[in-house]
Tab-separated table of C-alpha atoms in Angstrom:
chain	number	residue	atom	x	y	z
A	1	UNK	CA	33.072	-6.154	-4.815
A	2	UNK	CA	31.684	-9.701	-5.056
A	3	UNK	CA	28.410	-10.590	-3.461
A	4	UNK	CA	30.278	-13.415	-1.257
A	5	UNK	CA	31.909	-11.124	0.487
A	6	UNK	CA	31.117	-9.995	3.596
A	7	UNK	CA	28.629	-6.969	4.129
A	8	UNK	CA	29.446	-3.637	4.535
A	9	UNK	CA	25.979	-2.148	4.356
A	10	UNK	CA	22.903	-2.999	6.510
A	11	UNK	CA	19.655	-1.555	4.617
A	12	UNK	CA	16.741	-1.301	7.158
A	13	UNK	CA	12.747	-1.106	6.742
A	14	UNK	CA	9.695	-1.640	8.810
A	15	UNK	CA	8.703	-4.870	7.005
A	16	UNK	CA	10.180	-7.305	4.702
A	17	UNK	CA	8.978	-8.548	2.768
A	18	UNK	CA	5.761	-6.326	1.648
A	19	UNK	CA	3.566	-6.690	-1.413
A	20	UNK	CA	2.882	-3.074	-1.130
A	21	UNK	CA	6.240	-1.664	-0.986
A	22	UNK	CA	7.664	-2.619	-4.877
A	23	UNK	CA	9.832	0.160	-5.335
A	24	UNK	CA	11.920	-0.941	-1.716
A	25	UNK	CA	11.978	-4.399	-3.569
A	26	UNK	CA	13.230	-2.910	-6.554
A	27	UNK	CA	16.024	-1.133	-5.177
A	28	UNK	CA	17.432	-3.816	-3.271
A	29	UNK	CA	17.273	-6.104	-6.437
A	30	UNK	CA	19.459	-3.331	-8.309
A	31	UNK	CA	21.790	-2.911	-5.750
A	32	UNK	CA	22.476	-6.313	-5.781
A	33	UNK	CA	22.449	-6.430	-9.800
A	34	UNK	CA	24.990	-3.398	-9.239
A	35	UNK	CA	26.789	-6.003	-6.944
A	36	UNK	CA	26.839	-4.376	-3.995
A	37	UNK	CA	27.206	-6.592	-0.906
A	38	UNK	CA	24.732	-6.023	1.800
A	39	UNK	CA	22.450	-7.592	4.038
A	40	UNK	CA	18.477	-6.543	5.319
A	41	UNK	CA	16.958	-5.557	8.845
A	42	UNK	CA	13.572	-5.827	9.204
A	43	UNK	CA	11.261	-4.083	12.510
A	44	UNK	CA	8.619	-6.682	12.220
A	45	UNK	CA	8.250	-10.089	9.941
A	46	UNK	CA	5.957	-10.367	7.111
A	47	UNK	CA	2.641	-9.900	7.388
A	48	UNK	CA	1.773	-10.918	3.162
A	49	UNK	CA	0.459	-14.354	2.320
A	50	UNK	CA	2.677	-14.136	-1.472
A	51	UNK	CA	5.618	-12.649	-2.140
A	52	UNK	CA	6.960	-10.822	-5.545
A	53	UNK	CA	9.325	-12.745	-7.841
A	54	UNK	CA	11.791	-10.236	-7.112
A	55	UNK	CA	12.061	-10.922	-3.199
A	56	UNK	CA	12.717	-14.813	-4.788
A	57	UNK	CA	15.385	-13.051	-6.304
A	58	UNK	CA	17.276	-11.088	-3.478
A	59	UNK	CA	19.654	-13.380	-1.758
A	60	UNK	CA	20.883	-10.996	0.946
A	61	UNK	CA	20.800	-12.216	4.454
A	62	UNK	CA	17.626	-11.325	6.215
A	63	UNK	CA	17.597	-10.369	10.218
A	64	UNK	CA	14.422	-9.324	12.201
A	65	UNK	CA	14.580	-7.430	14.971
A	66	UNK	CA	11.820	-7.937	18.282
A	67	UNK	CA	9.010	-6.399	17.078
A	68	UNK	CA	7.269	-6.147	20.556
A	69	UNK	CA	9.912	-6.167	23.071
A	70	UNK	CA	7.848	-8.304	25.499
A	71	UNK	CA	7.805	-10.769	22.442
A	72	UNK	CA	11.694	-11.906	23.201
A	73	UNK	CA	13.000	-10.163	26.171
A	74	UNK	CA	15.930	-12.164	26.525
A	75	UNK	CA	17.637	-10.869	23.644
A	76	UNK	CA	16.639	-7.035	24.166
A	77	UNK	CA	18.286	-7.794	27.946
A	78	UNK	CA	20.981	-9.178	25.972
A	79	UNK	CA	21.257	-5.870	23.833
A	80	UNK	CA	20.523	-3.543	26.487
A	81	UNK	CA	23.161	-5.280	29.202
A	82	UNK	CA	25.717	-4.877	25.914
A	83	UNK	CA	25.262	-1.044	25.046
A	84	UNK	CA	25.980	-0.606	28.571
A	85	UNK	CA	29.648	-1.595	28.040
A	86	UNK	CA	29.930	0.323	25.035
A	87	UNK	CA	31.296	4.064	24.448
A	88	UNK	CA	28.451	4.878	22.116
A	89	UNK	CA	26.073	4.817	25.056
A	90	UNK	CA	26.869	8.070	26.151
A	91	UNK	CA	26.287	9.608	22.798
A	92	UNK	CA	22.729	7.974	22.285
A	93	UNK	CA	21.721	8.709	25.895
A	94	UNK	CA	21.429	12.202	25.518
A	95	UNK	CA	19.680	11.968	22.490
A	96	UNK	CA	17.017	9.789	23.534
A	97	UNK	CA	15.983	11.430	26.825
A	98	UNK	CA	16.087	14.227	24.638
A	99	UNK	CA	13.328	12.497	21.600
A	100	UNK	CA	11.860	10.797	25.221
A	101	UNK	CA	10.584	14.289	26.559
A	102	UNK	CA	9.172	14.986	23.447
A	103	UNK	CA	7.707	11.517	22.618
A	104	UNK	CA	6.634	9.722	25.607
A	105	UNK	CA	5.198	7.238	23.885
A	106	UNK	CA	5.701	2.987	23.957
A	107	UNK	CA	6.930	3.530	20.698
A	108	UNK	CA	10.061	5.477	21.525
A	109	UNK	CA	10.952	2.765	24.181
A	110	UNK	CA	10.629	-0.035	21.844
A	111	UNK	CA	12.453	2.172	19.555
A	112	UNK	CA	15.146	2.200	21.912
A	113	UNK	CA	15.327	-1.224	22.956
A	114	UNK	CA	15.423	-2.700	19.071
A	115	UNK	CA	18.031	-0.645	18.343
A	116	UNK	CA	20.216	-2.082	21.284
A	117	UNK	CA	19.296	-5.473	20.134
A	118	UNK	CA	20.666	-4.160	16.636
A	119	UNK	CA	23.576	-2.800	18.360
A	120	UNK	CA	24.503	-5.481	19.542
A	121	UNK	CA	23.851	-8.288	16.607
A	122	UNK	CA	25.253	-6.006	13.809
A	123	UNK	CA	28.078	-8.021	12.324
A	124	UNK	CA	31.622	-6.431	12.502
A	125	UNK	CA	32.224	-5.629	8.933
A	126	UNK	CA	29.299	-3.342	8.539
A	127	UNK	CA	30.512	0.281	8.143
A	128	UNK	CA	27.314	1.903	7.412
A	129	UNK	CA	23.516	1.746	7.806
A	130	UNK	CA	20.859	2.682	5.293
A	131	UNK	CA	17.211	3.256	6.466
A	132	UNK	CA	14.147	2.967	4.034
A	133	UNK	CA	11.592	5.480	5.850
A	134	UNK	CA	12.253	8.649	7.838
A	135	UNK	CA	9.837	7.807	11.023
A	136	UNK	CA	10.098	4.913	13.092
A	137	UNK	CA	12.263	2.504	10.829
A	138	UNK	CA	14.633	6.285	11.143
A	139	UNK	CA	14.985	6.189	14.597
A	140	UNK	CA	16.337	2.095	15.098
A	141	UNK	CA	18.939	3.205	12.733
A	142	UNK	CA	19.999	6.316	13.678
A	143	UNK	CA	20.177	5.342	17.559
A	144	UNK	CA	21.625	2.250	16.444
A	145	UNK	CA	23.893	3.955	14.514
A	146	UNK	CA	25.418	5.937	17.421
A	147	UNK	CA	25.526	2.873	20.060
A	148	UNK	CA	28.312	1.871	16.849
A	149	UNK	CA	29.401	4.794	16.157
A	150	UNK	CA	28.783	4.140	12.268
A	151	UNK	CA	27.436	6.543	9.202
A	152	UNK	CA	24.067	6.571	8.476
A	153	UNK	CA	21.790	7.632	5.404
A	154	UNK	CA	17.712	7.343	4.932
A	155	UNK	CA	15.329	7.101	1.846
A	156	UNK	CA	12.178	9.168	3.106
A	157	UNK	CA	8.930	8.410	0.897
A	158	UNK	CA	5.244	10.106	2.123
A	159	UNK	CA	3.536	8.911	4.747
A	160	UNK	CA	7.305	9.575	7.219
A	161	UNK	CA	7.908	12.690	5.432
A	162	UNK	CA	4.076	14.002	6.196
A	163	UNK	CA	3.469	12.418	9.197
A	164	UNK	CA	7.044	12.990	11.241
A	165	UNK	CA	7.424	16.665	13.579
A	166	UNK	CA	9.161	18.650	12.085
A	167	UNK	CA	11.686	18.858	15.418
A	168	UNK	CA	12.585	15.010	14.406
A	169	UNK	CA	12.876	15.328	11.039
A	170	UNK	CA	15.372	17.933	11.047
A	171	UNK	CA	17.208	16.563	13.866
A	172	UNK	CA	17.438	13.256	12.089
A	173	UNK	CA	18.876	14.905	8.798
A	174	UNK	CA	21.524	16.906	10.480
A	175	UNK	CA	22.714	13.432	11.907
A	176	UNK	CA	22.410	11.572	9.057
A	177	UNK	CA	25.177	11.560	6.478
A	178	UNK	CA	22.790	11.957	3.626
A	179	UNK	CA	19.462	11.290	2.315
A	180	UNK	CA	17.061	10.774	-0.713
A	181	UNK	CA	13.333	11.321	-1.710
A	182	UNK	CA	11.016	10.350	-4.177
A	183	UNK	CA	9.536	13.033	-5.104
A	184	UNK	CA	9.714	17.278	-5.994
A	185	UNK	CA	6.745	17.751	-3.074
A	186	UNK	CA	8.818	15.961	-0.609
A	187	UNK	CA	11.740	17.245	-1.462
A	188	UNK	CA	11.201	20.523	-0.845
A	189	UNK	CA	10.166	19.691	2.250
A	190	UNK	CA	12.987	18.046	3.975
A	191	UNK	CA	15.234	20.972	2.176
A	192	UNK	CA	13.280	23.593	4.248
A	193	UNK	CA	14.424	21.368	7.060
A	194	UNK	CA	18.084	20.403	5.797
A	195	UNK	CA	21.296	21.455	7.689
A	196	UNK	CA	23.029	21.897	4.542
A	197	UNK	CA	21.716	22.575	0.629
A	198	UNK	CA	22.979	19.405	-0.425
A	199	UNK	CA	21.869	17.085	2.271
A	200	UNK	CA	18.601	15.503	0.677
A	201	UNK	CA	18.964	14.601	-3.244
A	202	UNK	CA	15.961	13.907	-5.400
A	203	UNK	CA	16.018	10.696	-6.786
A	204	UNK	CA	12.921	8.843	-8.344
A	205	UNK	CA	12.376	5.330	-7.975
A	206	UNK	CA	11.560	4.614	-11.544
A	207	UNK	CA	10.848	1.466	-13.652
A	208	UNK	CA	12.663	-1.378	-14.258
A	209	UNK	CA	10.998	-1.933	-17.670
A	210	UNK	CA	13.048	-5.397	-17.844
A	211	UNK	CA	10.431	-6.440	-15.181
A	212	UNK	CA	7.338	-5.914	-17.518
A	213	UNK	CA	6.039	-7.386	-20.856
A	214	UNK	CA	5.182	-5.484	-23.864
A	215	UNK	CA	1.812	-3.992	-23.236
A	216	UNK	CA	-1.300	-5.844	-25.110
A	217	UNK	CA	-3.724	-5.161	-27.267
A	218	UNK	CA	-6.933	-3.582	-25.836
A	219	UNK	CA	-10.763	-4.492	-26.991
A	220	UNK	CA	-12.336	-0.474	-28.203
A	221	UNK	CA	-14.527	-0.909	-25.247
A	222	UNK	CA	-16.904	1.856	-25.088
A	223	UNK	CA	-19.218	0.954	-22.125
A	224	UNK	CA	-22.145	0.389	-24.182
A	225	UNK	CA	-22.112	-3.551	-23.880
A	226	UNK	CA	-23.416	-5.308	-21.163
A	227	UNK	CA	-21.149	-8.090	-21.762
A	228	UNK	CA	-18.400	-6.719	-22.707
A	229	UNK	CA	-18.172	-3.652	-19.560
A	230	UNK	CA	-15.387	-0.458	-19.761
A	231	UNK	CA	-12.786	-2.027	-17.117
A	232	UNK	CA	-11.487	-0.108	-14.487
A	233	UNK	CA	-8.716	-1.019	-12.073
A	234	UNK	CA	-6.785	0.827	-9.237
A	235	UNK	CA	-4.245	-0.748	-6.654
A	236	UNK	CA	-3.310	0.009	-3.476
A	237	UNK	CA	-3.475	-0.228	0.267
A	238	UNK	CA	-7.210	0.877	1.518
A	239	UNK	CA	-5.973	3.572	3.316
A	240	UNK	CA	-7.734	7.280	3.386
A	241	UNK	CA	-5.020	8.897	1.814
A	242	UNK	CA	-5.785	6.507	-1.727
A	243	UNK	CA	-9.186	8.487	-1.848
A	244	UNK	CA	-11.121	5.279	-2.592
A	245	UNK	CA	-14.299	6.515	-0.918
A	246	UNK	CA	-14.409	9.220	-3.320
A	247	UNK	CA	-14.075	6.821	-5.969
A	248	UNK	CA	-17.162	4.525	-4.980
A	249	UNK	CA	-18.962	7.839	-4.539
A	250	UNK	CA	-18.075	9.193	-8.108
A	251	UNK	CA	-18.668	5.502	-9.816
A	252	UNK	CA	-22.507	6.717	-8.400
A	253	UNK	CA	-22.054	9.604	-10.663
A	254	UNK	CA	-20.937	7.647	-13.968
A	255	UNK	CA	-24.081	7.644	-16.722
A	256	UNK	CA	-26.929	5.076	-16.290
A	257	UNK	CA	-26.305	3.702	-19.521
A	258	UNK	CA	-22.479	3.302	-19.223
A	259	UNK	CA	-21.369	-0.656	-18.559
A	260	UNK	CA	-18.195	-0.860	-16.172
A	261	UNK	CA	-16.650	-2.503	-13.927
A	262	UNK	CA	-14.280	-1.441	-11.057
A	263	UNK	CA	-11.418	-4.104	-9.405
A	264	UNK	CA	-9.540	-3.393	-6.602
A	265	UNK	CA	-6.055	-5.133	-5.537
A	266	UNK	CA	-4.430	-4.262	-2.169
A	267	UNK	CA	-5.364	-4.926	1.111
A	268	UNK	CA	-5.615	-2.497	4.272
A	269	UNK	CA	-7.196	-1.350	7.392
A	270	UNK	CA	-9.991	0.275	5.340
A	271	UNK	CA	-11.014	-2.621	3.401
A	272	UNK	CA	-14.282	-3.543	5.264
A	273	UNK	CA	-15.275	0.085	5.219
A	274	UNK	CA	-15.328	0.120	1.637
A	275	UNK	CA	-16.908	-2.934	1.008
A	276	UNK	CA	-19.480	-1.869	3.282
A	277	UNK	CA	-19.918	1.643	1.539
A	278	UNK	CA	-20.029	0.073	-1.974
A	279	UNK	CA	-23.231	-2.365	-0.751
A	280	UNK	CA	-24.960	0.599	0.796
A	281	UNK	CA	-24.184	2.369	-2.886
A	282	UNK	CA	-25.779	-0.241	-4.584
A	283	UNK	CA	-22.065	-0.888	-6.524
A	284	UNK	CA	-21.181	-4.463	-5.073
A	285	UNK	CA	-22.053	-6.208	-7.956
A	286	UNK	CA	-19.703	-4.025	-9.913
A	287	UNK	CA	-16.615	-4.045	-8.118
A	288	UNK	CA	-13.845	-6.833	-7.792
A	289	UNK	CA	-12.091	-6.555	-4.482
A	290	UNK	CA	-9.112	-8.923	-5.367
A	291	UNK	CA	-7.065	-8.320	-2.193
A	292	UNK	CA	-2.967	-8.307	-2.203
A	293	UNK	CA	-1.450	-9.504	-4.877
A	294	UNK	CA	1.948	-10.566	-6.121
A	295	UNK	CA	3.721	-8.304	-9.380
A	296	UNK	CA	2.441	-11.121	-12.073
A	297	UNK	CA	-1.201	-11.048	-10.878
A	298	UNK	CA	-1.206	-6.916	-10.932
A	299	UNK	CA	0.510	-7.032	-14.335
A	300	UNK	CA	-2.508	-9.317	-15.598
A	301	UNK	CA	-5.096	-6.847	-14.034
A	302	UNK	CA	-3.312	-4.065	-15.801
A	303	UNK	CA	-3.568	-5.528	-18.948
A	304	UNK	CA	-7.198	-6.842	-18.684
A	305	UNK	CA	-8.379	-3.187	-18.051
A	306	UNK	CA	-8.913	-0.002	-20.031
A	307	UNK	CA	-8.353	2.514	-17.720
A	308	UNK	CA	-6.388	3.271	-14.405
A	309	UNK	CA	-7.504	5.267	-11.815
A	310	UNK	CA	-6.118	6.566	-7.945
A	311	UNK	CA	-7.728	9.759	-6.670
A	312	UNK	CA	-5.391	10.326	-3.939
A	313	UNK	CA	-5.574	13.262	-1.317
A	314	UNK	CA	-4.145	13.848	1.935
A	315	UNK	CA	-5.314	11.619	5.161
A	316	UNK	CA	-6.747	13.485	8.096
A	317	UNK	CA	-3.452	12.337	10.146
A	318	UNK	CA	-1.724	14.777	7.342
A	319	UNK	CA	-0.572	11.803	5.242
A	320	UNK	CA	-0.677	11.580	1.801
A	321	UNK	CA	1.258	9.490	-0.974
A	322	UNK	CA	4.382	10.891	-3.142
A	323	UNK	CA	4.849	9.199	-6.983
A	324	UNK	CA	2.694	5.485	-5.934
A	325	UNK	CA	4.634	2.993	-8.370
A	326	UNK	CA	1.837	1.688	-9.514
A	327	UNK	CA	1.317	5.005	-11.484
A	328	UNK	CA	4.389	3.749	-13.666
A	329	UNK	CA	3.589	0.002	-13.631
A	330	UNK	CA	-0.094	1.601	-15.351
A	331	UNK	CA	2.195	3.313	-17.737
A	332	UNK	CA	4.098	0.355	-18.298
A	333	UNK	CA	0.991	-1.299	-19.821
A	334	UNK	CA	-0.052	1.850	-22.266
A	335	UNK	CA	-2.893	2.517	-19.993
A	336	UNK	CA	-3.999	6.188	-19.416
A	337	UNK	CA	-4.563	7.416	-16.505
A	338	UNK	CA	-7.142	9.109	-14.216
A	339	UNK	CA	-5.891	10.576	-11.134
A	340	UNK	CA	-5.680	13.406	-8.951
A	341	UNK	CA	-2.980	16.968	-9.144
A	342	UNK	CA	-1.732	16.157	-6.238
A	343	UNK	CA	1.444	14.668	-4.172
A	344	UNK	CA	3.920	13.608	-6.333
A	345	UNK	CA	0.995	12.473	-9.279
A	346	UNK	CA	1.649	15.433	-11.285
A	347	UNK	CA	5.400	14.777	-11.899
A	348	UNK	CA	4.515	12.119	-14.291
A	349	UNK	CA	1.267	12.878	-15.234
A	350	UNK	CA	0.547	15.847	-16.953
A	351	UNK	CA	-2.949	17.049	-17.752
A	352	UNK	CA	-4.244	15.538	-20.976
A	353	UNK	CA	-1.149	14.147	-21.883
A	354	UNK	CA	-0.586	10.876	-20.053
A	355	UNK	CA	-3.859	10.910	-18.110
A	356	UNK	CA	-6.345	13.284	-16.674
A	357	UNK	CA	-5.925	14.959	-13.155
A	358	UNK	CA	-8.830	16.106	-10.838
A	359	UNK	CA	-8.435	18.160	-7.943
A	360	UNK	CA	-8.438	15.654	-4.674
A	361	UNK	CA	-11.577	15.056	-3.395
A	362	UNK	CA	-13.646	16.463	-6.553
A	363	UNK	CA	-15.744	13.315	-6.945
A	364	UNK	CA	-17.922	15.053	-9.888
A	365	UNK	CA	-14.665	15.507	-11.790
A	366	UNK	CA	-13.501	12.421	-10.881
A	367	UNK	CA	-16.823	10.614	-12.290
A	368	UNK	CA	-16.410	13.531	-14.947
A	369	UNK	CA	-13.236	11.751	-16.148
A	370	UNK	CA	-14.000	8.528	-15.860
A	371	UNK	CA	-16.577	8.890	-18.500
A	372	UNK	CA	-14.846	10.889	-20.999
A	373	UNK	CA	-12.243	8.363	-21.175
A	374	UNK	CA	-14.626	5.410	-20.986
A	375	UNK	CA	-16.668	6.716	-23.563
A	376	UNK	CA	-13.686	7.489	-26.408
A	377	UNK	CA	-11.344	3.939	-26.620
A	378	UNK	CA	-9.519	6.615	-29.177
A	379	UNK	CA	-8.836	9.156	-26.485
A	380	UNK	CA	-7.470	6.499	-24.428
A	381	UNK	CA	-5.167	4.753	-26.779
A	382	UNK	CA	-3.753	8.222	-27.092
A	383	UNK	CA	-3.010	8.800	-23.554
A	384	UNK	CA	-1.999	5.413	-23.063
A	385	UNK	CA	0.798	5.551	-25.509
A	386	UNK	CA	1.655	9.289	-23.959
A	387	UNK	CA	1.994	7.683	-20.887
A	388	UNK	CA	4.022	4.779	-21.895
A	389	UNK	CA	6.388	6.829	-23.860
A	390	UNK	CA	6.691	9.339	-20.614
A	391	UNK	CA	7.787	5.878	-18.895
A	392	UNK	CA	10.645	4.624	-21.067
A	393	UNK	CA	12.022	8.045	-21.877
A	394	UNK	CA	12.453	9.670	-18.028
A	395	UNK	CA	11.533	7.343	-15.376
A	396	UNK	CA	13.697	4.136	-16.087
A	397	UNK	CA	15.157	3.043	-12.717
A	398	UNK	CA	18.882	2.563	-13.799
A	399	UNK	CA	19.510	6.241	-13.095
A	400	UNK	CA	18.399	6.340	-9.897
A	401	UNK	CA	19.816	3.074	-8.715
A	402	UNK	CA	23.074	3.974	-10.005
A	403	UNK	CA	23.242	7.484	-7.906
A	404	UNK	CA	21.875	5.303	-4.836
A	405	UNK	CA	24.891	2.560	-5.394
A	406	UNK	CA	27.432	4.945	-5.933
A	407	UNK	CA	26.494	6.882	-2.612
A	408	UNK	CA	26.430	3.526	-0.647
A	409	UNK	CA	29.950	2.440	-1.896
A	410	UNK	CA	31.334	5.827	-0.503
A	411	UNK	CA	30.031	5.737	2.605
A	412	UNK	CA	30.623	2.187	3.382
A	413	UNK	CA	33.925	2.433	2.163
A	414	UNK	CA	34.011	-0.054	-0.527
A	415	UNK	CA	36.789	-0.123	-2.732
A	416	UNK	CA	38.725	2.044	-0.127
């Protein structure tokens, strides 16, 4: 099908676009490269200063839903008043007094009154909707899906698979006509909860290596030059499940004589926090805290450093991460890795082979680790080029983006 013609699809997320959230920007590039015609909802507008090159490079129609209702109540009258009229209203009803009793929550209401707004506003040539996140993002589609009386399928990822009751999930995957996940740990999860066998498919995101240069040459740093420091770097949102207070606390640990430095890009709600804890640590001078930054800035980090690191472990709430891209994008620049055997990590790094893992919230084998590696530019190089070769040879993106493209086609119809 050619891109001019109208959508069929309507691919929904939380946010569009988000620095943090690569791998959604990725996919939507390849479907589009795959030409597939569809256009993007969004549940709230941008919240990112930059944007990646490949969001410049999407050209689907964008649409943003209220994300307060009280924000533009004239158009969520305007979708409520026009579900009213419409057959699908009796099969949502049910279903959300139903998520109501359970949920009485704000949430559910707004919940409820974007997806009448989307109801109402979707174009008549879309046959199906595709959600990015099984939570809240899940629930606009799927009641907006039966206000239509349209298909719908869902990508789930961590924090919705971890953080969702178990009563929802499995509710929304029995109404859903299918479903994918990033990872073996999440997987297994939403199987336990599956209707059918076949309902949730295992798909990684992968690398679109045609994205990244050609790793560069590294300086045999061994921390034992003031000027000339080991460089660490780790990325992502400061967020507790990232484990970044364990990694100020096991920097503490590293050898008085070893020369390093630490920078940081993402933003997040813990951000202060951690600036904070690495000025009563006596780190601050150490540590870059670069803030969000666009794919050819984190490239440039990635190649300035020597090694990565993300000591991830599971959030008090019960969140925790599946396979973070930037895992890969490390990988994509030869650099080895130090990270923790847990979540999704361990299906691309294996122990001394592409990196090393430390059980979550060990911060002496985190420090541990850190100083083998920035002690032996060798040992490194070795893992590096592990890691690299891990990359090219079973996590390139085409795979998965073809599976996705293929399923999308069928249940929109295309070509029918």
């Amino acid at each position: 099908m050619s891109l001019s013609a109208a959508p069929r699809i309507a691919i929904a997320m939380k946010g569009y676009p988000r620095l943090s959230e690569t791998f959604i920007a990725q996919e939507l590039l390849g479907l589009q490269q795959r030409d597939l015609s569809f256009e993007i909802w969004s549940l709230r507008h941008p919240t990112d200063a930059d944007r990646h090159l490949m969001h410049e490079q999407i050209t689907a129609p964008v649409r943003y839903l209220p994300e307060y209702l009280h924000d533009d109540w004239a158009r969520v009258a305007r979708g409520m008043l026009g579900v009213l009229l419409r057959p699908g209203f009796l099969r949502l009803l049910p279903v959300f007094l139903r998520d109501l009793a359970r949920d009485r929550t704000r949430n559910r209401w707004r919940r409820f009154g974007q997806a009448c707004v989307m109801a109402r506003e979707l174009p008549a040539g879309i046959r199906h909707l595709h959600v990015h996140y099984l939570h809240t993002p899940a629930s606009v589609i799927r009641y907006a899906a039966l206000l239509r009386g349209l298909s719908w399928s869902f990508s789930a990822h961590a924090k919705d698979i971890w953080t969702t009751p178990d009563w929802e999930k499995s509710e929304k995957i029995a109404d859903a006509s299918w479903g994918v996940t990033c990872t073996q740990d999440g997987h297994r999860e939403l199987e336990r909860l599956s209707d059918r066998a076949d309902k949730v498919a295992l798909v990684y995101h992968g690398l679109d290596l045609a994205r990244f240069p050609a790793p560069a040459a590294r300086p045999a740093r061994n921390g034992s030059d003031a000027a000339d420091p080991v460089r660490f770097v780790t990325i992502g949102r400061a967020v507790a499940k990232k484990g970044f207070d364990d990694l100020l606390d096991a920097l503490t640990r590293l050898p008085c004589d070893l020369n390093w430095r630490l920078t940081h890009i993402g933003g997040g709600e813990m951000l202060k926090t951690l600036k904070g804890q690495a000025q009563a640590l006596g780190l601050a001078d150490q540590i870059t805290w670069a803030g969000p930054k666009a794919q050819s800035e984190v490239i440039a980090a990635l190649q300035e450093a020597d090694i990565f690191v993300l000591p991830s472990k599971q959030a008090g709430d019960g969140d925790r991460d599946g396979l973070p891209n930037v895992v890969m994008e490390a990988a994509s620049q030869r650099l080895p890795i130090v990270a923790t055997d847990f979540a999704g990590i361990p299906e691309f790094v294996r122990q001394d082979i592409e990196g090393l893992l430390v059980p979550p919230g060990d911060v002496e084998a985190l420090a541990a680790a850190l100083a083998e590696l920035a002690a032996s530019p060798p040992r490194r190089a070795a893992l590096g080029a592990a890691a690299f070769l891990r990359l090219t040879e079973a996590f390139s993106a085409a795979a998965g983006l073809d599976r996705v493209a293929a399923m999308l086609r069928v249940s929109s119809g295309e070509g029918a």
